[in-house]
Amino acid sequence: CLTVLDYYLWPRIKQILSERNEWPTTQQAMVQAIKEIASSISQPEIDRAIDSFRGRTVECIEAGGSWFEHNRS
């Protein structure tokens, strides 16, 4: 089961870390970085991610659970 975390949050966290060129080297540093980045994401950005995920869910249902993203514009 995939969630908005899979489609949006984890890639966004990776993108921000990459932009900062800061890769945590310990588990504790990674947890701290994730907390800091997650808390810095604005509510409108979160709302857009959720709306996009809802759209993907509808497309998946309409495709009968089959692959659908190749048809996205």
mmCIF file of the N, C-alpha and C atoms, coordinates in Angstrom:
data_MODEL
# 
_entry.id   MODEL 
# 
loop_
_atom_site.group_PDB 
_atom_site.id 
_atom_site.type_symbol 
_atom_site.label_atom_id 
_atom_site.label_alt_id 
_atom_site.label_comp_id 
_atom_site.label_asym_id 
_atom_site.label_entity_id 
_atom_site.label_seq_id 
_atom_site.pdbx_PDB_ins_code 
_atom_site.Cartn_x 
_atom_site.Cartn_y 
_atom_site.Cartn_z 
_atom_site.occupancy 
_atom_site.B_iso_or_equiv 
_atom_site.pdbx_formal_charge 
_atom_site.auth_seq_id 
_atom_site.auth_comp_id 
_atom_site.auth_asym_id 
_atom_site.auth_atom_id 
_atom_site.pdbx_PDB_model_num 
ATOM 1   N N  . CYS A 1 1  ? 0.848   -1.176 0.000   1.00 0.00 ? 1  CYS A N  1 
ATOM 2   C CA . CYS A 1 1  ? 0.000   0.000  0.000   1.00 0.00 ? 1  CYS A CA 1 
ATOM 3   C C  . CYS A 1 1  ? 0.897   1.244  0.000   1.00 0.00 ? 1  CYS A C  1 
ATOM 4   N N  . LEU A 1 2  ? 0.734   2.082  -0.973  1.00 0.00 ? 2  LEU A N  1 
ATOM 5   C CA . LEU A 1 2  ? 1.506   3.311  -1.048  1.00 0.00 ? 2  LEU A CA 1 
ATOM 6   C C  . LEU A 1 2  ? 0.687   4.467  -0.507  1.00 0.00 ? 2  LEU A C  1 
ATOM 7   N N  . THR A 1 3  ? 1.374   5.441  0.044   1.00 0.00 ? 3  THR A N  1 
ATOM 8   C CA . THR A 1 3  ? 0.713   6.588  0.643   1.00 0.00 ? 3  THR A CA 1 
ATOM 9   C C  . THR A 1 3  ? 1.327   7.876  0.119   1.00 0.00 ? 3  THR A C  1 
ATOM 10  N N  . VAL A 1 4  ? 0.767   8.986  0.550   1.00 0.00 ? 4  VAL A N  1 
ATOM 11  C CA . VAL A 1 4  ? 1.313   10.291 0.167   1.00 0.00 ? 4  VAL A CA 1 
ATOM 12  C C  . VAL A 1 4  ? 2.765   10.428 0.652   1.00 0.00 ? 4  VAL A C  1 
ATOM 13  N N  . LEU A 1 5  ? 3.124   9.711  1.701   1.00 0.00 ? 5  LEU A N  1 
ATOM 14  C CA . LEU A 1 5  ? 4.518   9.723  2.155   1.00 0.00 ? 5  LEU A CA 1 
ATOM 15  C C  . LEU A 1 5  ? 5.438   9.137  1.095   1.00 0.00 ? 5  LEU A C  1 
ATOM 16  N N  . ASP A 1 6  ? 4.986   8.069  0.450   1.00 0.00 ? 6  ASP A N  1 
ATOM 17  C CA . ASP A 1 6  ? 5.795   7.417  -0.581  1.00 0.00 ? 6  ASP A CA 1 
ATOM 18  C C  . ASP A 1 6  ? 5.919   8.279  -1.828  1.00 0.00 ? 6  ASP A C  1 
ATOM 19  N N  . TYR A 1 7  ? 4.823   8.916  -2.216  1.00 0.00 ? 7  TYR A N  1 
ATOM 20  C CA . TYR A 1 7  ? 4.813   9.702  -3.441  1.00 0.00 ? 7  TYR A CA 1 
ATOM 21  C C  . TYR A 1 7  ? 5.366   11.104 -3.261  1.00 0.00 ? 7  TYR A C  1 
ATOM 22  N N  . TYR A 1 8  ? 5.285   11.645 -2.074  1.00 0.00 ? 8  TYR A N  1 
ATOM 23  C CA . TYR A 1 8  ? 5.675   13.038 -1.906  1.00 0.00 ? 8  TYR A CA 1 
ATOM 24  C C  . TYR A 1 8  ? 6.724   13.280 -0.822  1.00 0.00 ? 8  TYR A C  1 
ATOM 25  N N  . LEU A 1 9  ? 6.442   12.881 0.399   1.00 0.00 ? 9  LEU A N  1 
ATOM 26  C CA . LEU A 1 9  ? 7.292   13.313 1.510   1.00 0.00 ? 9  LEU A CA 1 
ATOM 27  C C  . LEU A 1 9  ? 8.714   12.783 1.418   1.00 0.00 ? 9  LEU A C  1 
ATOM 28  N N  . TRP A 1 10 ? 8.880   11.489 1.216   1.00 0.00 ? 10 TRP A N  1 
ATOM 29  C CA . TRP A 1 10 ? 10.247  10.947 1.196   1.00 0.00 ? 10 TRP A CA 1 
ATOM 30  C C  . TRP A 1 10 ? 11.056  11.504 0.025   1.00 0.00 ? 10 TRP A C  1 
ATOM 31  N N  . PRO A 1 11 ? 10.486  11.594 -1.192  1.00 0.00 ? 11 PRO A N  1 
ATOM 32  C CA . PRO A 1 11 ? 11.259  12.227 -2.263  1.00 0.00 ? 11 PRO A CA 1 
ATOM 33  C C  . PRO A 1 11 ? 11.581  13.694 -1.968  1.00 0.00 ? 11 PRO A C  1 
ATOM 34  N N  . ARG A 1 12 ? 10.658  14.404 -1.326  1.00 0.00 ? 12 ARG A N  1 
ATOM 35  C CA . ARG A 1 12 ? 10.887  15.819 -0.990  1.00 0.00 ? 12 ARG A CA 1 
ATOM 36  C C  . ARG A 1 12 ? 12.012  15.952 0.033   1.00 0.00 ? 12 ARG A C  1 
ATOM 37  N N  . ILE A 1 13 ? 12.026  15.092 1.031   1.00 0.00 ? 13 ILE A N  1 
ATOM 38  C CA . ILE A 1 13 ? 13.099  15.113 2.029   1.00 0.00 ? 13 ILE A CA 1 
ATOM 39  C C  . ILE A 1 13 ? 14.440  14.847 1.351   1.00 0.00 ? 13 ILE A C  1 
ATOM 40  N N  . LYS A 1 14 ? 14.479  13.866 0.475   1.00 0.00 ? 14 LYS A N  1 
ATOM 41  C CA . LYS A 1 14 ? 15.713  13.553 -0.243  1.00 0.00 ? 14 LYS A CA 1 
ATOM 42  C C  . LYS A 1 14 ? 16.157  14.747 -1.098  1.00 0.00 ? 14 LYS A C  1 
ATOM 43  N N  . GLN A 1 15 ? 15.201  15.408 -1.746  1.00 0.00 ? 15 GLN A N  1 
ATOM 44  C CA . GLN A 1 15 ? 15.520  16.568 -2.567  1.00 0.00 ? 15 GLN A CA 1 
ATOM 45  C C  . GLN A 1 15 ? 16.133  17.687 -1.729  1.00 0.00 ? 15 GLN A C  1 
ATOM 46  N N  . ILE A 1 16 ? 15.542  17.965 -0.584  1.00 0.00 ? 16 ILE A N  1 
ATOM 47  C CA . ILE A 1 16 ? 16.052  19.038 0.275   1.00 0.00 ? 16 ILE A CA 1 
ATOM 48  C C  . ILE A 1 16 ? 17.443  18.700 0.794   1.00 0.00 ? 16 ILE A C  1 
ATOM 49  N N  . LEU A 1 17 ? 17.639  17.461 1.223   1.00 0.00 ? 17 LEU A N  1 
ATOM 50  C CA . LEU A 1 17 ? 18.971  17.058 1.683   1.00 0.00 ? 17 LEU A CA 1 
ATOM 51  C C  . LEU A 1 17 ? 19.998  17.197 0.564   1.00 0.00 ? 17 LEU A C  1 
ATOM 52  N N  . SER A 1 18 ? 19.601  16.837 -0.628  1.00 0.00 ? 18 SER A N  1 
ATOM 53  C CA . SER A 1 18 ? 20.499  16.937 -1.775  1.00 0.00 ? 18 SER A CA 1 
ATOM 54  C C  . SER A 1 18 ? 20.834  18.394 -2.079  1.00 0.00 ? 18 SER A C  1 
ATOM 55  N N  . GLU A 1 19 ? 19.827  19.253 -2.033  1.00 0.00 ? 19 GLU A N  1 
ATOM 56  C CA . GLU A 1 19 ? 20.052  20.684 -2.272  1.00 0.00 ? 19 GLU A CA 1 
ATOM 57  C C  . GLU A 1 19 ? 20.991  21.283 -1.229  1.00 0.00 ? 19 GLU A C  1 
ATOM 58  N N  . ARG A 1 20 ? 20.859  20.823 0.004   1.00 0.00 ? 20 ARG A N  1 
ATOM 59  C CA . ARG A 1 20 ? 21.725  21.300 1.092   1.00 0.00 ? 20 ARG A CA 1 
ATOM 60  C C  . ARG A 1 20 ? 23.102  20.656 1.052   1.00 0.00 ? 20 ARG A C  1 
ATOM 61  N N  . ASN A 1 21 ? 23.187  19.554 0.295   1.00 0.00 ? 21 ASN A N  1 
ATOM 62  C CA . ASN A 1 21 ? 24.408  18.742 0.258   1.00 0.00 ? 21 ASN A CA 1 
ATOM 63  C C  . ASN A 1 21 ? 24.804  18.302 1.666   1.00 0.00 ? 21 ASN A C  1 
ATOM 64  N N  . GLU A 1 22 ? 23.773  17.941 2.442   1.00 0.00 ? 22 GLU A N  1 
ATOM 65  C CA . GLU A 1 22 ? 23.956  17.477 3.818   1.00 0.00 ? 22 GLU A CA 1 
ATOM 66  C C  . GLU A 1 22 ? 23.368  16.082 3.941   1.00 0.00 ? 22 GLU A C  1 
ATOM 67  N N  . TRP A 1 23 ? 24.205  15.078 4.030   1.00 0.00 ? 23 TRP A N  1 
ATOM 68  C CA . TRP A 1 23 ? 23.721  13.721 4.185   1.00 0.00 ? 23 TRP A CA 1 
ATOM 69  C C  . TRP A 1 23 ? 24.057  13.229 5.584   1.00 0.00 ? 23 TRP A C  1 
ATOM 70  N N  . PRO A 1 24 ? 23.039  13.038 6.418   1.00 0.00 ? 24 PRO A N  1 
ATOM 71  C CA . PRO A 1 24 ? 23.289  12.563 7.789   1.00 0.00 ? 24 PRO A CA 1 
ATOM 72  C C  . PRO A 1 24 ? 24.073  11.256 7.771   1.00 0.00 ? 24 PRO A C  1 
ATOM 73  N N  . THR A 1 25 ? 24.979  11.140 8.727   1.00 0.00 ? 25 THR A N  1 
ATOM 74  C CA . THR A 1 25 ? 25.836  9.951  8.776   1.00 0.00 ? 25 THR A CA 1 
ATOM 75  C C  . THR A 1 25 ? 25.494  9.012  9.927   1.00 0.00 ? 25 THR A C  1 
ATOM 76  N N  . THR A 1 26 ? 24.539  9.416  10.763  1.00 0.00 ? 26 THR A N  1 
ATOM 77  C CA . THR A 1 26 ? 24.097  8.551  11.852  1.00 0.00 ? 26 THR A CA 1 
ATOM 78  C C  . THR A 1 26 ? 22.582  8.485  11.856  1.00 0.00 ? 26 THR A C  1 
ATOM 79  N N  . GLN A 1 27 ? 22.051  7.478  12.508  1.00 0.00 ? 27 GLN A N  1 
ATOM 80  C CA . GLN A 1 27 ? 20.601  7.353  12.599  1.00 0.00 ? 27 GLN A CA 1 
ATOM 81  C C  . GLN A 1 27 ? 20.007  8.560  13.318  1.00 0.00 ? 27 GLN A C  1 
ATOM 82  N N  . GLN A 1 28 ? 20.642  8.988  14.384  1.00 0.00 ? 28 GLN A N  1 
ATOM 83  C CA . GLN A 1 28 ? 20.142  10.134 15.144  1.00 0.00 ? 28 GLN A CA 1 
ATOM 84  C C  . GLN A 1 28 ? 20.124  11.397 14.278  1.00 0.00 ? 28 GLN A C  1 
ATOM 85  N N  . ALA A 1 29 ? 21.176  11.602 13.501  1.00 0.00 ? 29 ALA A N  1 
ATOM 86  C CA . ALA A 1 29 ? 21.226  12.778 12.618  1.00 0.00 ? 29 ALA A CA 1 
ATOM 87  C C  . ALA A 1 29 ? 20.152  12.693 11.546  1.00 0.00 ? 29 ALA A C  1 
ATOM 88  N N  . MET A 1 30 ? 19.892  11.484 11.035  1.00 0.00 ? 30 MET A N  1 
ATOM 89  C CA . MET A 1 30 ? 18.852  11.309 10.015  1.00 0.00 ? 30 MET A CA 1 
ATOM 90  C C  . MET A 1 30 ? 17.472  11.619 10.592  1.00 0.00 ? 30 MET A C  1 
ATOM 91  N N  . VAL A 1 31 ? 17.190  11.116 11.773  1.00 0.00 ? 31 VAL A N  1 
ATOM 92  C CA . VAL A 1 31 ? 15.902  11.382 12.421  1.00 0.00 ? 31 VAL A CA 1 
ATOM 93  C C  . VAL A 1 31 ? 15.737  12.885 12.629  1.00 0.00 ? 31 VAL A C  1 
ATOM 94  N N  . GLN A 1 32 ? 16.772  13.549 13.091  1.00 0.00 ? 32 GLN A N  1 
ATOM 95  C CA . GLN A 1 32 ? 16.715  14.995 13.316  1.00 0.00 ? 32 GLN A CA 1 
ATOM 96  C C  . GLN A 1 32 ? 16.483  15.743 12.003  1.00 0.00 ? 32 GLN A C  1 
ATOM 97  N N  . ALA A 1 33 ? 17.181  15.357 10.948  1.00 0.00 ? 33 ALA A N  1 
ATOM 98  C CA . ALA A 1 33 ? 17.013  16.012 9.652   1.00 0.00 ? 33 ALA A CA 1 
ATOM 99  C C  . ALA A 1 33 ? 15.590  15.827 9.132   1.00 0.00 ? 33 ALA A C  1 
ATOM 100 N N  . ILE A 1 34 ? 15.051  14.627 9.251   1.00 0.00 ? 34 ILE A N  1 
ATOM 101 C CA . ILE A 1 34 ? 13.683  14.365 8.805   1.00 0.00 ? 34 ILE A CA 1 
ATOM 102 C C  . ILE A 1 34 ? 12.694  15.228 9.582   1.00 0.00 ? 34 ILE A C  1 
ATOM 103 N N  . LYS A 1 35 ? 12.865  15.316 10.887  1.00 0.00 ? 35 LYS A N  1 
ATOM 104 C CA . LYS A 1 35 ? 11.972  16.145 11.710  1.00 0.00 ? 35 LYS A CA 1 
ATOM 105 C C  . LYS A 1 35 ? 12.045  17.609 11.294  1.00 0.00 ? 35 LYS A C  1 
ATOM 106 N N  . GLU A 1 36 ? 13.258  18.108 11.097  1.00 0.00 ? 36 GLU A N  1 
ATOM 107 C CA . GLU A 1 36 ? 13.425  19.520 10.724  1.00 0.00 ? 36 GLU A CA 1 
ATOM 108 C C  . GLU A 1 36 ? 12.804  19.814 9.363   1.00 0.00 ? 36 GLU A C  1 
ATOM 109 N N  . ILE A 1 37 ? 13.068  18.952 8.406   1.00 0.00 ? 37 ILE A N  1 
ATOM 110 C CA . ILE A 1 37 ? 12.534  19.176 7.061   1.00 0.00 ? 37 ILE A CA 1 
ATOM 111 C C  . ILE A 1 37 ? 11.015  19.048 7.060   1.00 0.00 ? 37 ILE A C  1 
ATOM 112 N N  . ALA A 1 38 ? 10.498  18.010 7.691   1.00 0.00 ? 38 ALA A N  1 
ATOM 113 C CA . ALA A 1 38 ? 9.047   17.817 7.718   1.00 0.00 ? 38 ALA A CA 1 
ATOM 114 C C  . ALA A 1 38 ? 8.337   19.002 8.362   1.00 0.00 ? 38 ALA A C  1 
ATOM 115 N N  . SER A 1 39 ? 8.915   19.547 9.410   1.00 0.00 ? 39 SER A N  1 
ATOM 116 C CA . SER A 1 39 ? 8.269   20.681 10.076  1.00 0.00 ? 39 SER A CA 1 
ATOM 117 C C  . SER A 1 39 ? 8.399   21.979 9.279   1.00 0.00 ? 39 SER A C  1 
ATOM 118 N N  . SER A 1 40 ? 9.292   22.009 8.301   1.00 0.00 ? 40 SER A N  1 
ATOM 119 C CA . SER A 1 40 ? 9.470   23.223 7.498   1.00 0.00 ? 40 SER A CA 1 
ATOM 120 C C  . SER A 1 40 ? 8.572   23.250 6.266   1.00 0.00 ? 40 SER A C  1 
ATOM 121 N N  . ILE A 1 41 ? 7.914   22.151 5.966   1.00 0.00 ? 41 ILE A N  1 
ATOM 122 C CA . ILE A 1 41 ? 7.042   22.101 4.793   1.00 0.00 ? 41 ILE A CA 1 
ATOM 123 C C  . ILE A 1 41 ? 5.738   22.827 5.117   1.00 0.00 ? 41 ILE A C  1 
ATOM 124 N N  . SER A 1 42 ? 5.362   23.735 4.239   1.00 0.00 ? 42 SER A N  1 
ATOM 125 C CA . SER A 1 42 ? 4.187   24.573 4.495   1.00 0.00 ? 42 SER A CA 1 
ATOM 126 C C  . SER A 1 42 ? 2.892   23.778 4.345   1.00 0.00 ? 42 SER A C  1 
ATOM 127 N N  . GLN A 1 43 ? 1.859   24.264 4.985   1.00 0.00 ? 43 GLN A N  1 
ATOM 128 C CA . GLN A 1 43 ? 0.548   23.627 4.885   1.00 0.00 ? 43 GLN A CA 1 
ATOM 129 C C  . GLN A 1 43 ? 0.030   23.622 3.446   1.00 0.00 ? 43 GLN A C  1 
ATOM 130 N N  . PRO A 1 44 ? 0.169   24.713 2.695   1.00 0.00 ? 44 PRO A N  1 
ATOM 131 C CA . PRO A 1 44 ? -0.281  24.659 1.301   1.00 0.00 ? 44 PRO A CA 1 
ATOM 132 C C  . PRO A 1 44 ? 0.456   23.588 0.479   1.00 0.00 ? 44 PRO A C  1 
ATOM 133 N N  . GLU A 1 45 ? 1.742   23.389 0.744   1.00 0.00 ? 45 GLU A N  1 
ATOM 134 C CA . GLU A 1 45 ? 2.497   22.360 0.046   1.00 0.00 ? 45 GLU A CA 1 
ATOM 135 C C  . GLU A 1 45 ? 1.969   20.964 0.414   1.00 0.00 ? 45 GLU A C  1 
ATOM 136 N N  . ILE A 1 46 ? 1.671   20.765 1.677   1.00 0.00 ? 46 ILE A N  1 
ATOM 137 C CA . ILE A 1 46 ? 1.096   19.490 2.129   1.00 0.00 ? 46 ILE A CA 1 
ATOM 138 C C  . ILE A 1 46 ? -0.273  19.270 1.481   1.00 0.00 ? 46 ILE A C  1 
ATOM 139 N N  . ASP A 1 47 ? -1.091  20.309 1.445   1.00 0.00 ? 47 ASP A N  1 
ATOM 140 C CA . ASP A 1 47 ? -2.424  20.205 0.840   1.00 0.00 ? 47 ASP A CA 1 
ATOM 141 C C  . ASP A 1 47 ? -2.333  19.825 -0.641  1.00 0.00 ? 47 ASP A C  1 
ATOM 142 N N  . ARG A 1 48 ? -1.378  20.428 -1.368  1.00 0.00 ? 48 ARG A N  1 
ATOM 143 C CA . ARG A 1 48 ? -1.198  20.089 -2.783  1.00 0.00 ? 48 ARG A CA 1 
ATOM 144 C C  . ARG A 1 48 ? -0.785  18.630 -2.948  1.00 0.00 ? 48 ARG A C  1 
ATOM 145 N N  . ALA A 1 49 ? 0.094   18.162 -2.074  1.00 0.00 ? 49 ALA A N  1 
ATOM 146 C CA . ALA A 1 49 ? 0.540   16.761 -2.143  1.00 0.00 ? 49 ALA A CA 1 
ATOM 147 C C  . ALA A 1 49 ? -0.630  15.809 -1.894  1.00 0.00 ? 49 ALA A C  1 
ATOM 148 N N  . ILE A 1 50 ? -1.467  16.127 -0.923  1.00 0.00 ? 50 ILE A N  1 
ATOM 149 C CA . ILE A 1 50 ? -2.626  15.283 -0.612  1.00 0.00 ? 50 ILE A CA 1 
ATOM 150 C C  . ILE A 1 50 ? -3.609  15.288 -1.774  1.00 0.00 ? 50 ILE A C  1 
ATOM 151 N N  . ASP A 1 51 ? -3.870  16.461 -2.342  1.00 0.00 ? 51 ASP A N  1 
ATOM 152 C CA . ASP A 1 51 ? -4.787  16.548 -3.485  1.00 0.00 ? 51 ASP A CA 1 
ATOM 153 C C  . ASP A 1 51 ? -4.254  15.746 -4.671  1.00 0.00 ? 51 ASP A C  1 
ATOM 154 N N  . SER A 1 52 ? -2.971  15.830 -4.911  1.00 0.00 ? 52 SER A N  1 
ATOM 155 C CA . SER A 1 52 ? -2.360  15.074 -6.005  1.00 0.00 ? 52 SER A CA 1 
ATOM 156 C C  . SER A 1 52 ? -2.494  13.578 -5.757  1.00 0.00 ? 52 SER A C  1 
ATOM 157 N N  . PHE A 1 53 ? -2.285  13.164 -4.518  1.00 0.00 ? 53 PHE A N  1 
ATOM 158 C CA . PHE A 1 53 ? -2.399  11.743 -4.183  1.00 0.00 ? 53 PHE A CA 1 
ATOM 159 C C  . PHE A 1 53 ? -3.829  11.258 -4.376  1.00 0.00 ? 53 PHE A C  1 
ATOM 160 N N  . ARG A 1 54 ? -4.781  12.084 -3.975  1.00 0.00 ? 54 ARG A N  1 
ATOM 161 C CA . ARG A 1 54 ? -6.189  11.716 -4.183  1.00 0.00 ? 54 ARG A CA 1 
ATOM 162 C C  . ARG A 1 54 ? -6.460  11.489 -5.669  1.00 0.00 ? 54 ARG A C  1 
ATOM 163 N N  . GLY A 1 55 ? -5.913  12.374 -6.506  1.00 0.00 ? 55 GLY A N  1 
ATOM 164 C CA . GLY A 1 55 ? -6.082  12.219 -7.946  1.00 0.00 ? 55 GLY A CA 1 
ATOM 165 C C  . GLY A 1 55 ? -5.472  10.924 -8.450  1.00 0.00 ? 55 GLY A C  1 
ATOM 166 N N  . ARG A 1 56 ? -4.299  10.578 -7.939  1.00 0.00 ? 56 ARG A N  1 
ATOM 167 C CA . ARG A 1 56 ? -3.651  9.319  -8.323  1.00 0.00 ? 56 ARG A CA 1 
ATOM 168 C C  . ARG A 1 56 ? -4.506  8.125  -7.904  1.00 0.00 ? 56 ARG A C  1 
ATOM 169 N N  . THR A 1 57 ? -5.109  8.228  -6.738  1.00 0.00 ? 57 THR A N  1 
ATOM 170 C CA . THR A 1 57 ? -5.954  7.137  -6.243  1.00 0.00 ? 57 THR A CA 1 
ATOM 171 C C  . THR A 1 57 ? -7.140  6.924  -7.187  1.00 0.00 ? 57 THR A C  1 
ATOM 172 N N  . VAL A 1 58 ? -7.780  8.006  -7.587  1.00 0.00 ? 58 VAL A N  1 
ATOM 173 C CA . VAL A 1 58 ? -8.914  7.917  -8.514  1.00 0.00 ? 58 VAL A CA 1 
ATOM 174 C C  . VAL A 1 58 ? -8.456  7.312  -9.838  1.00 0.00 ? 58 VAL A C  1 
ATOM 175 N N  . GLU A 1 59 ? -7.313  7.770  -10.361 1.00 0.00 ? 59 GLU A N  1 
ATOM 176 C CA . GLU A 1 59 ? -6.800  7.227  -11.622 1.00 0.00 ? 59 GLU A CA 1 
ATOM 177 C C  . GLU A 1 59 ? -6.515  5.730  -11.508 1.00 0.00 ? 59 GLU A C  1 
ATOM 178 N N  . CYS A 1 60 ? -5.980  5.315  -10.381 1.00 0.00 ? 60 CYS A N  1 
ATOM 179 C CA . CYS A 1 60 ? -5.685  3.899  -10.159 1.00 0.00 ? 60 CYS A CA 1 
ATOM 180 C C  . CYS A 1 60 ? -6.975  3.079  -10.149 1.00 0.00 ? 60 CYS A C  1 
ATOM 181 N N  . ILE A 1 61 ? -7.984  3.580  -9.483  1.00 0.00 ? 61 ILE A N  1 
ATOM 182 C CA . ILE A 1 61 ? -9.277  2.887  -9.432  1.00 0.00 ? 61 ILE A CA 1 
ATOM 183 C C  . ILE A 1 61 ? -9.881  2.801  -10.828 1.00 0.00 ? 61 ILE A C  1 
ATOM 184 N N  . GLU A 1 62 ? -9.832  3.918  -11.565 1.00 0.00 ? 62 GLU A N  1 
ATOM 185 C CA . GLU A 1 62 ? -10.384 3.938  -12.924 1.00 0.00 ? 62 GLU A CA 1 
ATOM 186 C C  . GLU A 1 62 ? -9.635  2.982  -13.852 1.00 0.00 ? 62 GLU A C  1 
ATOM 187 N N  . ALA A 1 63 ? -8.359  2.755  -13.576 1.00 0.00 ? 63 ALA A N  1 
ATOM 188 C CA . ALA A 1 63 ? -7.552  1.832  -14.390 1.00 0.00 ? 63 ALA A CA 1 
ATOM 189 C C  . ALA A 1 63 ? -7.689  0.398  -13.903 1.00 0.00 ? 63 ALA A C  1 
ATOM 190 N N  . GLY A 1 64 ? -8.578  0.170  -12.959 1.00 0.00 ? 64 GLY A N  1 
ATOM 191 C CA . GLY A 1 64 ? -8.792  -1.173 -12.435 1.00 0.00 ? 64 GLY A CA 1 
ATOM 192 C C  . GLY A 1 64 ? -7.597  -1.707 -11.671 1.00 0.00 ? 64 GLY A C  1 
ATOM 193 N N  . GLY A 1 65 ? -6.824  -0.794 -11.103 1.00 0.00 ? 65 GLY A N  1 
ATOM 194 C CA . GLY A 1 65 ? -5.652  -1.194 -10.328 1.00 0.00 ? 65 GLY A CA 1 
ATOM 195 C C  . GLY A 1 65 ? -4.419  -1.423 -11.179 1.00 0.00 ? 65 GLY A C  1 
ATOM 196 N N  . SER A 1 66 ? -4.556  -1.243 -12.483 1.00 0.00 ? 66 SER A N  1 
ATOM 197 C CA . SER A 1 66 ? -3.425  -1.434 -13.396 1.00 0.00 ? 66 SER A CA 1 
ATOM 198 C C  . SER A 1 66 ? -2.557  -0.181 -13.436 1.00 0.00 ? 66 SER A C  1 
ATOM 199 N N  . TRP A 1 67 ? -1.462  -0.303 -14.150 1.00 0.00 ? 67 TRP A N  1 
ATOM 200 C CA . TRP A 1 67 ? -0.537  0.813  -14.309 1.00 0.00 ? 67 TRP A CA 1 
ATOM 201 C C  . TRP A 1 67 ? -1.238  1.937  -15.058 1.00 0.00 ? 67 TRP A C  1 
ATOM 202 N N  . PHE A 1 68 ? -1.171  3.148  -14.563 1.00 0.00 ? 68 PHE A N  1 
ATOM 203 C CA . PHE A 1 68 ? -1.886  4.260  -15.173 1.00 0.00 ? 68 PHE A CA 1 
ATOM 204 C C  . PHE A 1 68 ? -1.019  5.479  -15.413 1.00 0.00 ? 68 PHE A C  1 
ATOM 205 N N  . GLU A 1 69 ? 0.122   5.549  -14.776 1.00 0.00 ? 69 GLU A N  1 
ATOM 206 C CA . GLU A 1 69 ? 0.900   6.786  -14.826 1.00 0.00 ? 69 GLU A CA 1 
ATOM 207 C C  . GLU A 1 69 ? 1.449   7.110  -16.209 1.00 0.00 ? 69 GLU A C  1 
ATOM 208 N N  . HIS A 1 70 ? 1.555   6.140  -17.081 1.00 0.00 ? 70 HIS A N  1 
ATOM 209 C CA . HIS A 1 70 ? 2.026   6.412  -18.437 1.00 0.00 ? 70 HIS A CA 1 
ATOM 210 C C  . HIS A 1 70 ? 1.011   7.266  -19.217 1.00 0.00 ? 70 HIS A C  1 
ATOM 211 N N  . ASN A 1 71 ? -0.246  7.305  -18.724 1.00 0.00 ? 71 ASN A N  1 
ATOM 212 C CA . ASN A 1 71 ? -1.293  8.105  -19.376 1.00 0.00 ? 71 ASN A CA 1 
ATOM 213 C C  . ASN A 1 71 ? -1.413  9.498  -18.787 1.00 0.00 ? 71 ASN A C  1 
ATOM 214 N N  . ARG A 1 72 ? -0.667  9.796  -17.742 1.00 0.00 ? 72 ARG A N  1 
ATOM 215 C CA . ARG A 1 72 ? -0.779  11.103 -17.086 1.00 0.00 ? 72 ARG A CA 1 
ATOM 216 C C  . ARG A 1 72 ? -0.145  12.169 -17.957 1.00 0.00 ? 72 ARG A C  1 
ATOM 217 N N  . SER A 1 73 ? -0.740  13.359 -17.928 1.00 0.00 ? 73 SER A N  1 
ATOM 218 C CA . SER A 1 73 ? -0.173  14.468 -18.720 1.00 0.00 ? 73 SER A CA 1 
ATOM 219 C C  . SER A 1 73 ? 0.580   15.421 -17.830 1.00 0.00 ? 73 SER A C  1 
# 
